[in-house]
Coordinates of C-alpha atoms and ligand atoms in Angstrom, one line a residue:
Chain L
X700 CA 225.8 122.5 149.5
X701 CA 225.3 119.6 152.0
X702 CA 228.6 119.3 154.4
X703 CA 227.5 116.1 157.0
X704 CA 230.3 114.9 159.3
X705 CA 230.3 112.9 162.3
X706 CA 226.5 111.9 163.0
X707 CA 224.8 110.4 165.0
X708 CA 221.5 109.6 165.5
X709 CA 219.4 107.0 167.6
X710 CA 216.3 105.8 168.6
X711 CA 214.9 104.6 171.8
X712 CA 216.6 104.9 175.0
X713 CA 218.8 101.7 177.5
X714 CA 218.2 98.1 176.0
X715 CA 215.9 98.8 172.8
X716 CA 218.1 101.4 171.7
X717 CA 218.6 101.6 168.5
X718 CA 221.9 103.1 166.6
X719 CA 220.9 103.7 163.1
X720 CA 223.2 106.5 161.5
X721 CA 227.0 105.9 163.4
X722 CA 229.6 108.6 162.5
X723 CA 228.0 108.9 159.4
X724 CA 229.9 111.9 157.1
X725 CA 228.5 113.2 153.4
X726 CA 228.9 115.7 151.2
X727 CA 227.4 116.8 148.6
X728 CA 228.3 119.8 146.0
X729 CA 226.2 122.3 144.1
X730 CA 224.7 121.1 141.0
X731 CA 225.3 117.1 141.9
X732 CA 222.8 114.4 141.3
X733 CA 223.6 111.4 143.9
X734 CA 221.5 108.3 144.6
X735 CA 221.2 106.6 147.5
X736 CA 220.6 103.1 147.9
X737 CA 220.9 100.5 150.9
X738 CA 218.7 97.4 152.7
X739 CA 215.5 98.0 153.8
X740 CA 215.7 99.5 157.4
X741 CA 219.2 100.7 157.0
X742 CA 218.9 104.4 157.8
X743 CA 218.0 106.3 154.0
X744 CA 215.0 107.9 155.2
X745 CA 216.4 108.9 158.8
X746 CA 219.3 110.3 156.6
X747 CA 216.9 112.5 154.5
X748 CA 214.9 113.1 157.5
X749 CA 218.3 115.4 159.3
X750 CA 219.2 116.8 155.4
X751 CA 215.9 118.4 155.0
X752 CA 215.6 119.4 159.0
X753 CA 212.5 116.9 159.3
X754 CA 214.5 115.6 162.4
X755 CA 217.5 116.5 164.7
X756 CA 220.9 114.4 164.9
X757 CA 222.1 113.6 168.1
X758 CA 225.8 114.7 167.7
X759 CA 227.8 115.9 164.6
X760 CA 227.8 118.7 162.3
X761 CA 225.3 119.5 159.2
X762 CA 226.0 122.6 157.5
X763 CA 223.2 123.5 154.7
X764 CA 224.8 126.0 152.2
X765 CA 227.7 126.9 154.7
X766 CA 225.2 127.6 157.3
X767 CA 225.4 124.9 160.3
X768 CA 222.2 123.5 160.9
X769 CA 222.3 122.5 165.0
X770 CA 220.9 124.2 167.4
X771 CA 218.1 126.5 165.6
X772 CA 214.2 126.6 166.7
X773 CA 211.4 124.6 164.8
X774 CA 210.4 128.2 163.4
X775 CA 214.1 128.7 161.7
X776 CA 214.2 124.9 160.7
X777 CA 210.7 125.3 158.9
X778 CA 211.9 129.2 157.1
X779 CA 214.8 127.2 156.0
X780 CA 213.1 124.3 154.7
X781 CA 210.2 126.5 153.0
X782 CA 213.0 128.4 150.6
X783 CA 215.4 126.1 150.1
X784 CA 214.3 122.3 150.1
X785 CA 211.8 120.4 148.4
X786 CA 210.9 117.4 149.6
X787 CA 209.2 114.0 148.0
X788 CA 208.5 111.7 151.2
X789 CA 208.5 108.3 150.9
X790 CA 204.5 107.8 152.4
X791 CA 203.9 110.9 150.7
X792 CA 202.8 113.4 153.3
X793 CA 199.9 115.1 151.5
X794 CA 197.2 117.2 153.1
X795 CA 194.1 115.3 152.9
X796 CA 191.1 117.8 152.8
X797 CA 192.9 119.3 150.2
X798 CA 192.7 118.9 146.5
X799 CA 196.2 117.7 144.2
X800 CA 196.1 121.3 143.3
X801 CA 195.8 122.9 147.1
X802 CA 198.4 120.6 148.1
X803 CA 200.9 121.7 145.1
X804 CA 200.1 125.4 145.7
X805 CA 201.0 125.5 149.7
X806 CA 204.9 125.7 149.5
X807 CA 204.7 128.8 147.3
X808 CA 202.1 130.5 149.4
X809 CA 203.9 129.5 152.1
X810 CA 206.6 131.5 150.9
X811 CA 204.3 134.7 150.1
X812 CA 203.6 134.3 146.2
X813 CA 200.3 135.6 145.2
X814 CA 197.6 133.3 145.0
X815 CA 197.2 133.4 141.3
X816 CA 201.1 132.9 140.6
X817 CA 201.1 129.5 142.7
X818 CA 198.0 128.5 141.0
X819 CA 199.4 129.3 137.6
X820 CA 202.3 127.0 138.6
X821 CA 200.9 124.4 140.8
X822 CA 198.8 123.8 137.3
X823 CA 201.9 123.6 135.2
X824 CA 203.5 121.2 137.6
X825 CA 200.5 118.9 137.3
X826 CA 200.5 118.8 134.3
X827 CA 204.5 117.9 134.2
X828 CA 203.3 115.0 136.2
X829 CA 200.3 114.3 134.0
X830 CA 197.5 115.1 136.5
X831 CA 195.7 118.3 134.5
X832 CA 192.6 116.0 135.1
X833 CA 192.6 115.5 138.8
X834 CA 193.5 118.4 140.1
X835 CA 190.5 119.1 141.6
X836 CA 190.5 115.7 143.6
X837 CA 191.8 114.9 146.8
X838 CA 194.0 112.2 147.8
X839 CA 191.5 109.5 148.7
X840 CA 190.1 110.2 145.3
X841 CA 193.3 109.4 143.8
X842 CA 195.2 106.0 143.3
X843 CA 198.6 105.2 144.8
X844 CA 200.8 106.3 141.8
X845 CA 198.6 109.9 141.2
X846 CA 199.3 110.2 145.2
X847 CA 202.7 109.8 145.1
X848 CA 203.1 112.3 141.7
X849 CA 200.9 115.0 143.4
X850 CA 203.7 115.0 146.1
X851 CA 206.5 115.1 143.1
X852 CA 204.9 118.1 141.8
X853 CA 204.8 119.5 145.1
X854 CA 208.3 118.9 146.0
X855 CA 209.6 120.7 142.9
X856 CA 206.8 123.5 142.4
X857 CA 209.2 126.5 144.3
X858 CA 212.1 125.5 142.0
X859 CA 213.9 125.0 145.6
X860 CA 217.8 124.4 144.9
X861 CA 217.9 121.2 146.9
X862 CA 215.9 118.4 146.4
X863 CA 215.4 115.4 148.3
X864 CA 213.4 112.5 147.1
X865 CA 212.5 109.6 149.0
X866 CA 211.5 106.5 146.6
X867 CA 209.6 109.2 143.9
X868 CA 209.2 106.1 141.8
X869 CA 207.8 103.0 143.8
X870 CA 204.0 103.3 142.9
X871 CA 204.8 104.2 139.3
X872 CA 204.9 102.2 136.3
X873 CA 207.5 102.3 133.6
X874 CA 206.2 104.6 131.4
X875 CA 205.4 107.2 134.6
X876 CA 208.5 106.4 136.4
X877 CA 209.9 107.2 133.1
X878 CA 208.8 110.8 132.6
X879 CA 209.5 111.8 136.8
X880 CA 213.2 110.9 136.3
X881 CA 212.9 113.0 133.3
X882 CA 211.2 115.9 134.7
X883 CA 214.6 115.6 137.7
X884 CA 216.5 115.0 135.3
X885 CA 215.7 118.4 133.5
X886 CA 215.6 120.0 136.7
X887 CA 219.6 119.0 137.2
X888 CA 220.8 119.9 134.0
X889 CA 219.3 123.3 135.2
X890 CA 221.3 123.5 138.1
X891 CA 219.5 121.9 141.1
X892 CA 221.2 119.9 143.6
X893 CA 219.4 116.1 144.0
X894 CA 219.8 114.0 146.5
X895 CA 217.5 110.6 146.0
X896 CA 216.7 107.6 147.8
X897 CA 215.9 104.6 145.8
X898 CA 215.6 100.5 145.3
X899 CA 215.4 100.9 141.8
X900 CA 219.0 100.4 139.5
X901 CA 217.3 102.2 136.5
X902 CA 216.6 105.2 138.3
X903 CA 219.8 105.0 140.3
X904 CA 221.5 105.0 136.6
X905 CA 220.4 108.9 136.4
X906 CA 222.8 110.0 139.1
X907 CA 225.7 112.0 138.8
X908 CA 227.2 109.7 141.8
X909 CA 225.8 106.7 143.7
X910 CA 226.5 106.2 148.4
X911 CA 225.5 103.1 149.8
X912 CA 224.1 103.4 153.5
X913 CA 224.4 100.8 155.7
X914 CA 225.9 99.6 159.3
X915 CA 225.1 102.9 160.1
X916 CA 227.8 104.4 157.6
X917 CA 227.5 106.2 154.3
X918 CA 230.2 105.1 151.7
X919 CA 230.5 104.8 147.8
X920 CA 228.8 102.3 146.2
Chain I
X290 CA 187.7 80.6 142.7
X291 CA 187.3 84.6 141.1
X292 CA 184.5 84.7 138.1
X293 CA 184.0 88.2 137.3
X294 CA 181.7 89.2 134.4
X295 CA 181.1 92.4 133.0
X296 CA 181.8 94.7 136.0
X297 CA 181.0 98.4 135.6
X298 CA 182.7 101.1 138.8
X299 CA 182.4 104.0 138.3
X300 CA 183.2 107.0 140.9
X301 CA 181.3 110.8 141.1
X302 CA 178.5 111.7 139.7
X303 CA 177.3 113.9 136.3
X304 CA 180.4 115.5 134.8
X305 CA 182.9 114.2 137.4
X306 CA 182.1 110.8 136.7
X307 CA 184.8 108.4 136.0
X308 CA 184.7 105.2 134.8
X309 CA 187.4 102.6 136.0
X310 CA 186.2 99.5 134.9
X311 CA 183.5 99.1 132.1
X312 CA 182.6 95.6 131.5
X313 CA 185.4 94.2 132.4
X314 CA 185.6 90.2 132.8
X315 CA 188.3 89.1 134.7
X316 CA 188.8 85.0 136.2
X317 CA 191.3 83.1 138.2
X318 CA 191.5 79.4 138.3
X319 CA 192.5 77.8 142.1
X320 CA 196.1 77.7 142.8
X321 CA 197.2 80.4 139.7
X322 CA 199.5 83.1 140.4
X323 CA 198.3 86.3 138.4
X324 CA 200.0 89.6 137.9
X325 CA 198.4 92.4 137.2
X326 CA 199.6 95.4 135.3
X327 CA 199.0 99.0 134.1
X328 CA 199.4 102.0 133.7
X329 CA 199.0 104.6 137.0
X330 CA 195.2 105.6 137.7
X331 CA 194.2 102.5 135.2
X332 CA 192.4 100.6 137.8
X333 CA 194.3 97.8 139.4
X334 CA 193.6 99.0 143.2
X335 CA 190.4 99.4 142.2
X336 CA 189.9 95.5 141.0
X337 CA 191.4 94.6 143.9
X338 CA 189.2 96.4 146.2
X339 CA 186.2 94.5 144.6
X340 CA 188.0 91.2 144.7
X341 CA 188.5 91.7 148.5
X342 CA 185.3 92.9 149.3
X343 CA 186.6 96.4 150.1
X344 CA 184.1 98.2 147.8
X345 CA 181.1 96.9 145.9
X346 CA 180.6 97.0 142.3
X347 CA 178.0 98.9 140.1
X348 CA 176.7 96.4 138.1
X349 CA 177.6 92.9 136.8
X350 CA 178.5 89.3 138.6
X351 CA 181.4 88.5 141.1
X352 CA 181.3 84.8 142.2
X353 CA 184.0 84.4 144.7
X354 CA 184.0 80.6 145.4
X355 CA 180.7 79.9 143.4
X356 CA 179.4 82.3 145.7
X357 CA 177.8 85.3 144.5
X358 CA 179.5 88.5 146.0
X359 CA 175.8 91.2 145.3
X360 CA 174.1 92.3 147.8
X361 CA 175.2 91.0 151.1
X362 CA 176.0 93.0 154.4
X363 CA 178.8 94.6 155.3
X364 CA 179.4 91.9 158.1
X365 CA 178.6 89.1 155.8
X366 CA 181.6 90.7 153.6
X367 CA 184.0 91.1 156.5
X368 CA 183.6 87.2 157.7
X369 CA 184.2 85.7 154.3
X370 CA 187.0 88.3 153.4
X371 CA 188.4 87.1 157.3
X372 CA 187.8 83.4 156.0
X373 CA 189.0 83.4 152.5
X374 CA 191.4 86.3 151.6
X375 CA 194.6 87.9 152.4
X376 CA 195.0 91.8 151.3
X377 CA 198.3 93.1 151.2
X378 CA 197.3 97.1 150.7
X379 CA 199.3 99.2 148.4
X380 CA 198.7 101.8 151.5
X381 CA 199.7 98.9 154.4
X382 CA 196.8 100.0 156.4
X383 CA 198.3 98.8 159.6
X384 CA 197.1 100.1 162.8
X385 CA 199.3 102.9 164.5
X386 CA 198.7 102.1 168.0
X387 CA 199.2 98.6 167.7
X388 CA 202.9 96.8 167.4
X389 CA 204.0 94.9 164.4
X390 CA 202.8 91.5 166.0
X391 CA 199.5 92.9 167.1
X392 CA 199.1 94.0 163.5
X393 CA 199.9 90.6 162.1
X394 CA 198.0 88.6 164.8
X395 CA 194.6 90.3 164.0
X396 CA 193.5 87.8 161.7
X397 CA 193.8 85.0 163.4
X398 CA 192.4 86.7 166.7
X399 CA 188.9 87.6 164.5
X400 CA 189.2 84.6 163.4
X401 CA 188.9 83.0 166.9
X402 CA 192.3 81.1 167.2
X403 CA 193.5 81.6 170.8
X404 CA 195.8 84.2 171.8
X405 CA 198.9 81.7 172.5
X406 CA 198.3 80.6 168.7
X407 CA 197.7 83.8 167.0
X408 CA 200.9 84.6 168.9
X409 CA 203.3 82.2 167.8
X410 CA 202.1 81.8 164.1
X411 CA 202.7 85.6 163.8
X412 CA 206.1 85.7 165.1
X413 CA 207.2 82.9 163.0
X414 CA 205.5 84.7 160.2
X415 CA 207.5 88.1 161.3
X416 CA 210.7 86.1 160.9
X417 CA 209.9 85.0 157.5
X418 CA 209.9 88.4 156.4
X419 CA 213.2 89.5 158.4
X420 CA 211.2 91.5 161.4
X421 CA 211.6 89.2 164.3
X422 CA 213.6 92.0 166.2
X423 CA 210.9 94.5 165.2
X424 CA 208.0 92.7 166.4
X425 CA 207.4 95.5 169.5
X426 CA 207.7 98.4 167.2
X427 CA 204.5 100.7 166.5
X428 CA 204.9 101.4 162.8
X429 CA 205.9 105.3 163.6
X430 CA 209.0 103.5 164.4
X431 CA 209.8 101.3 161.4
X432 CA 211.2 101.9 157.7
X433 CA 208.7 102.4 155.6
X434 CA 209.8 98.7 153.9
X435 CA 209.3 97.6 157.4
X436 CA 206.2 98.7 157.7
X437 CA 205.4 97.2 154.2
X438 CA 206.6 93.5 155.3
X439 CA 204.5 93.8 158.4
X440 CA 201.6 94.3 156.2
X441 CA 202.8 91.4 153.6
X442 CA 202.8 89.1 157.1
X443 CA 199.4 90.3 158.1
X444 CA 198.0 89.1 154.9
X445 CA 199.7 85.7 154.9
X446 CA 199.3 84.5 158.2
X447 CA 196.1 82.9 158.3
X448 CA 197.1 80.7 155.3
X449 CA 194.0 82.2 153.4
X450 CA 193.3 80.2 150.3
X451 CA 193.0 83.9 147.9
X452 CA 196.0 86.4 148.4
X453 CA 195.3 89.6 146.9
X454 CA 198.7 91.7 146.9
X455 CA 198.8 95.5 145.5
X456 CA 202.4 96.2 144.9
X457 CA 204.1 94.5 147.9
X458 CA 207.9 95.0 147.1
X459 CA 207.5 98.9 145.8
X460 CA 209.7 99.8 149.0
X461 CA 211.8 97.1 149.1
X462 CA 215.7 96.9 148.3
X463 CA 216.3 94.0 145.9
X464 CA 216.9 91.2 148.4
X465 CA 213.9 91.7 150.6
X466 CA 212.2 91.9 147.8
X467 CA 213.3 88.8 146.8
X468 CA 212.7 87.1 149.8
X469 CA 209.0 88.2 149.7
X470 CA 208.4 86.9 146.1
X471 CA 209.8 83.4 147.5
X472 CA 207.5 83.4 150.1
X473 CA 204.9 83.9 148.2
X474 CA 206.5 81.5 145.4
X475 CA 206.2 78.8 148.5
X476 CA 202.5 79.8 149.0
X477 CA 202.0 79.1 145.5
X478 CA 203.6 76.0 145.9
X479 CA 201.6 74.9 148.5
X480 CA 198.4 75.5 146.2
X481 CA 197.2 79.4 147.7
X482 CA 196.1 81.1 144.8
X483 CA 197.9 85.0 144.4
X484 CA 196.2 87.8 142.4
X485 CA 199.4 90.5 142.6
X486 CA 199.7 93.9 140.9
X487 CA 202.9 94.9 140.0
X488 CA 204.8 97.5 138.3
X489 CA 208.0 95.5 138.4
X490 CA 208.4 93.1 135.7
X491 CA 210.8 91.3 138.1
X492 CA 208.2 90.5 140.4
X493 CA 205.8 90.0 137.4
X494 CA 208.2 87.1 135.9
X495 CA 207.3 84.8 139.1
X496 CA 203.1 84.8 138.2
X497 CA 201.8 81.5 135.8
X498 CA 200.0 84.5 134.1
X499 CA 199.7 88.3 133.7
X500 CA 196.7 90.9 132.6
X501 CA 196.6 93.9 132.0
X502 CA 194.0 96.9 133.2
X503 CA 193.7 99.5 130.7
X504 CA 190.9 101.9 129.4
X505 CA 188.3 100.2 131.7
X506 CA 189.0 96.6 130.6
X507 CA 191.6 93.6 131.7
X508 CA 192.6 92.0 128.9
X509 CA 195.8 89.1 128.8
X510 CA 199.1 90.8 128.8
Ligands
ATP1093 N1 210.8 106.3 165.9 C1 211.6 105.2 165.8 N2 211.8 104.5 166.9 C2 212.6 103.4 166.8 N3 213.2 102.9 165.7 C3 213.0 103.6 164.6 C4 212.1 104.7 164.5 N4 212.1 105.2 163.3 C5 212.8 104.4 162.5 N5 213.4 103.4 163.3 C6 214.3 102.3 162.9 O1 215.4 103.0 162.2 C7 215.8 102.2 161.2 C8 216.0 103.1 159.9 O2 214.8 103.5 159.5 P1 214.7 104.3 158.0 O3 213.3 104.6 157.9 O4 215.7 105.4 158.0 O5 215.1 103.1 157.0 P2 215.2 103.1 155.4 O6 216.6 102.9 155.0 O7 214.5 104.3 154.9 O8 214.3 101.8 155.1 P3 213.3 101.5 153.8 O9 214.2 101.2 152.6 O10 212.6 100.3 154.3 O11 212.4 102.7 153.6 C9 214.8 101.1 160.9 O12 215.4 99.8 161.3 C10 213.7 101.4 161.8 O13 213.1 100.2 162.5
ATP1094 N1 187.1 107.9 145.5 C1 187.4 108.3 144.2 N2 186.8 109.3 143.5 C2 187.1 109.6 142.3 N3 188.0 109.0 141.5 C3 188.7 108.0 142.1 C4 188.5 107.6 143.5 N4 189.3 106.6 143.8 C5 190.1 106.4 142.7 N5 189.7 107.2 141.7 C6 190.3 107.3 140.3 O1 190.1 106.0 139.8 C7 191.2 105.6 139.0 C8 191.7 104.3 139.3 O2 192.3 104.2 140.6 P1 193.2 103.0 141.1 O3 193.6 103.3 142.5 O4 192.4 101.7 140.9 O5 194.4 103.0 140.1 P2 195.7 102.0 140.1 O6 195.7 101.3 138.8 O7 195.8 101.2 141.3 O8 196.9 103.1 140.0 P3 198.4 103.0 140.7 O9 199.2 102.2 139.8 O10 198.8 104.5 140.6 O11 198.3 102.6 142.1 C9 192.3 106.7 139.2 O12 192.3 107.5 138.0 C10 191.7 107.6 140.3 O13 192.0 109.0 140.1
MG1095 MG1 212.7 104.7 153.9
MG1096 MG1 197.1 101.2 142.9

């Protein structure tokens, strides 16, 4: 589903240039569950930033689903994204004059469900996350962890057949963290492709297979 | 140095209302190291926030330094919170036009140190987190660990004799994260007293004692 080879991607330009993903190559089949861990500053996010078409690479070849992924306009990238990615950032990313539940609804009326089907599901997603009771408040009304669940629920609301999560677990305590890797967990033996970022060995444990970034290179761990 | 008695906070109003802490009596002794831990949405951010003179309380007594924290103005708050505390923010809070060693200079620039000062004590404090070479980065352009250490270097570099710290290693692979829990061990050392939430009981293993927040009250863990 994910076929990466050869990228390269850079910040900065002369002197403060900086090379942070160097012939990097990764693949990733249908249905796997692969973790990926590294140093702080090493590259994971830029990594999930070019897999879910958040960014551009600088040279190489990314083909989603067979499809190469170079070269498209912002409008293709976002189509793309909408049906087929869903996608936990790492700071989150939520709207904030919405409410949890707005926020959990847009991807699926994005996509041109009826307003009562995404409600019906935004709901049941919350509630998978254990939000029922603040789904009516918006982010600044919510602490760190409920934050970083609303965008969970979000991410996996349109059943999208990649996911990409970056750190879904930092802000959560054991018993939280817990049920999310459960709730993904489900949601792989179902058939959807994972792909997740992560400092944290328990939840690495979950994975199907575990790639190491660093130096700029993406190998096995 | 913290006596809290009997704290009520509540947020909204009527039927919305929540209560987060109710009654709660919480104290540190100078030069402890507490952790603080809890379920999600329990509170902890929340007793921080009142601890740092972030938000006020509804009812009962905070003495911060024998001093009573009622009823003062909001500069009177921001000159002893400048004086006395560090916050690391679960959120980082740092400012997005300004680089990493703007950010961590601040304090000592409110504080009225001299530029040259401020200066070098931040950049020595960069490099004790492992950011020296990231020092003229806005944080648009760092990982979001980076951006994290920048905020845990903010919070220590005016030596303040209260460090508040909501969840300072949630994105941080396992050596930074380490490195940040011996700087803080050496603080400790040094006689700085730490107040530190945590969902990792890693990190939690380091404090001379750790409460708990649930159901409105912090009881010993
Ligand atoms: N816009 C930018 N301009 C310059 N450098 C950048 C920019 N964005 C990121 N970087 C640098 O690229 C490197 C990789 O960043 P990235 O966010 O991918 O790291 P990461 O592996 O996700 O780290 P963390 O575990 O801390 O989240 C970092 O060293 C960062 O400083
Ligand atoms: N402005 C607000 N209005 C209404 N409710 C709020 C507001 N801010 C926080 N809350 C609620 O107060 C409760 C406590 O929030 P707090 O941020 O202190 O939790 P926390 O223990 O830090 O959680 P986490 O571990 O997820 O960071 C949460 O249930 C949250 O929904
Ligand atoms: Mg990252
Ligand atoms: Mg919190």
């Amino acid at each position: 589903i994910i076929d990466m080879k050869d990228i390269v991607k850079t910040y900065g330009k002369g002197e403060s240039m900086i090379q942070v993903l160097d012939h990097a190559t990764f693949t990733v089949q249908p249905g796997e569950f692969v973790a990926v861990l590294g140093p702080s500053g090493s590259g994971k996010s830029t990594l999930m930033n070019l897999l879910g078409l958040i960014d551009t690479y600088d040279s190489g070849e990314y083909f989603l689903d067979g499809v190469e992924m170079n070269q498209r306009t912002d409008k293709e990238y976002a189509a793309i994204r909408n049906r087929k990615i869903g996608f936990v950032f790492q700071k989150f990313n939520l709207i904030a004059k919405y409410t949890a539940l707005q926020n959990v609804e847009l991807p699926l009326l994005l996509k041109g469900e009826r307003q009562r089907d995404a409600r019906r599901k935004a709901l049941e997603m919350l509630g998978r996350v254990g939000l029922s009771d603040r789904a009516t408040h918006r982010p600044s009304q919510l602490s760190g962890g409920q934050q970083q669940r609303v965008a969970i629920a979000r991410a996996l609301v349109n059943d999208a057949s990649l996911i990409l999560a970056d750190e879904p677990t930092g802000n959560l305590d054991q018993k939280t963290g817990h049920d999310v890797m459960q709730t993904l967990a489900d949601l792989h033996g179902a058939g959807n492709t994972i792909v997740l970022i992560t400092h944290d060995q328990y939840v690495a444990k979950h994975a199907s297979r575990i790639v190491r970034v660093e130096d700029g290179k993406i190998t096995p761990a």
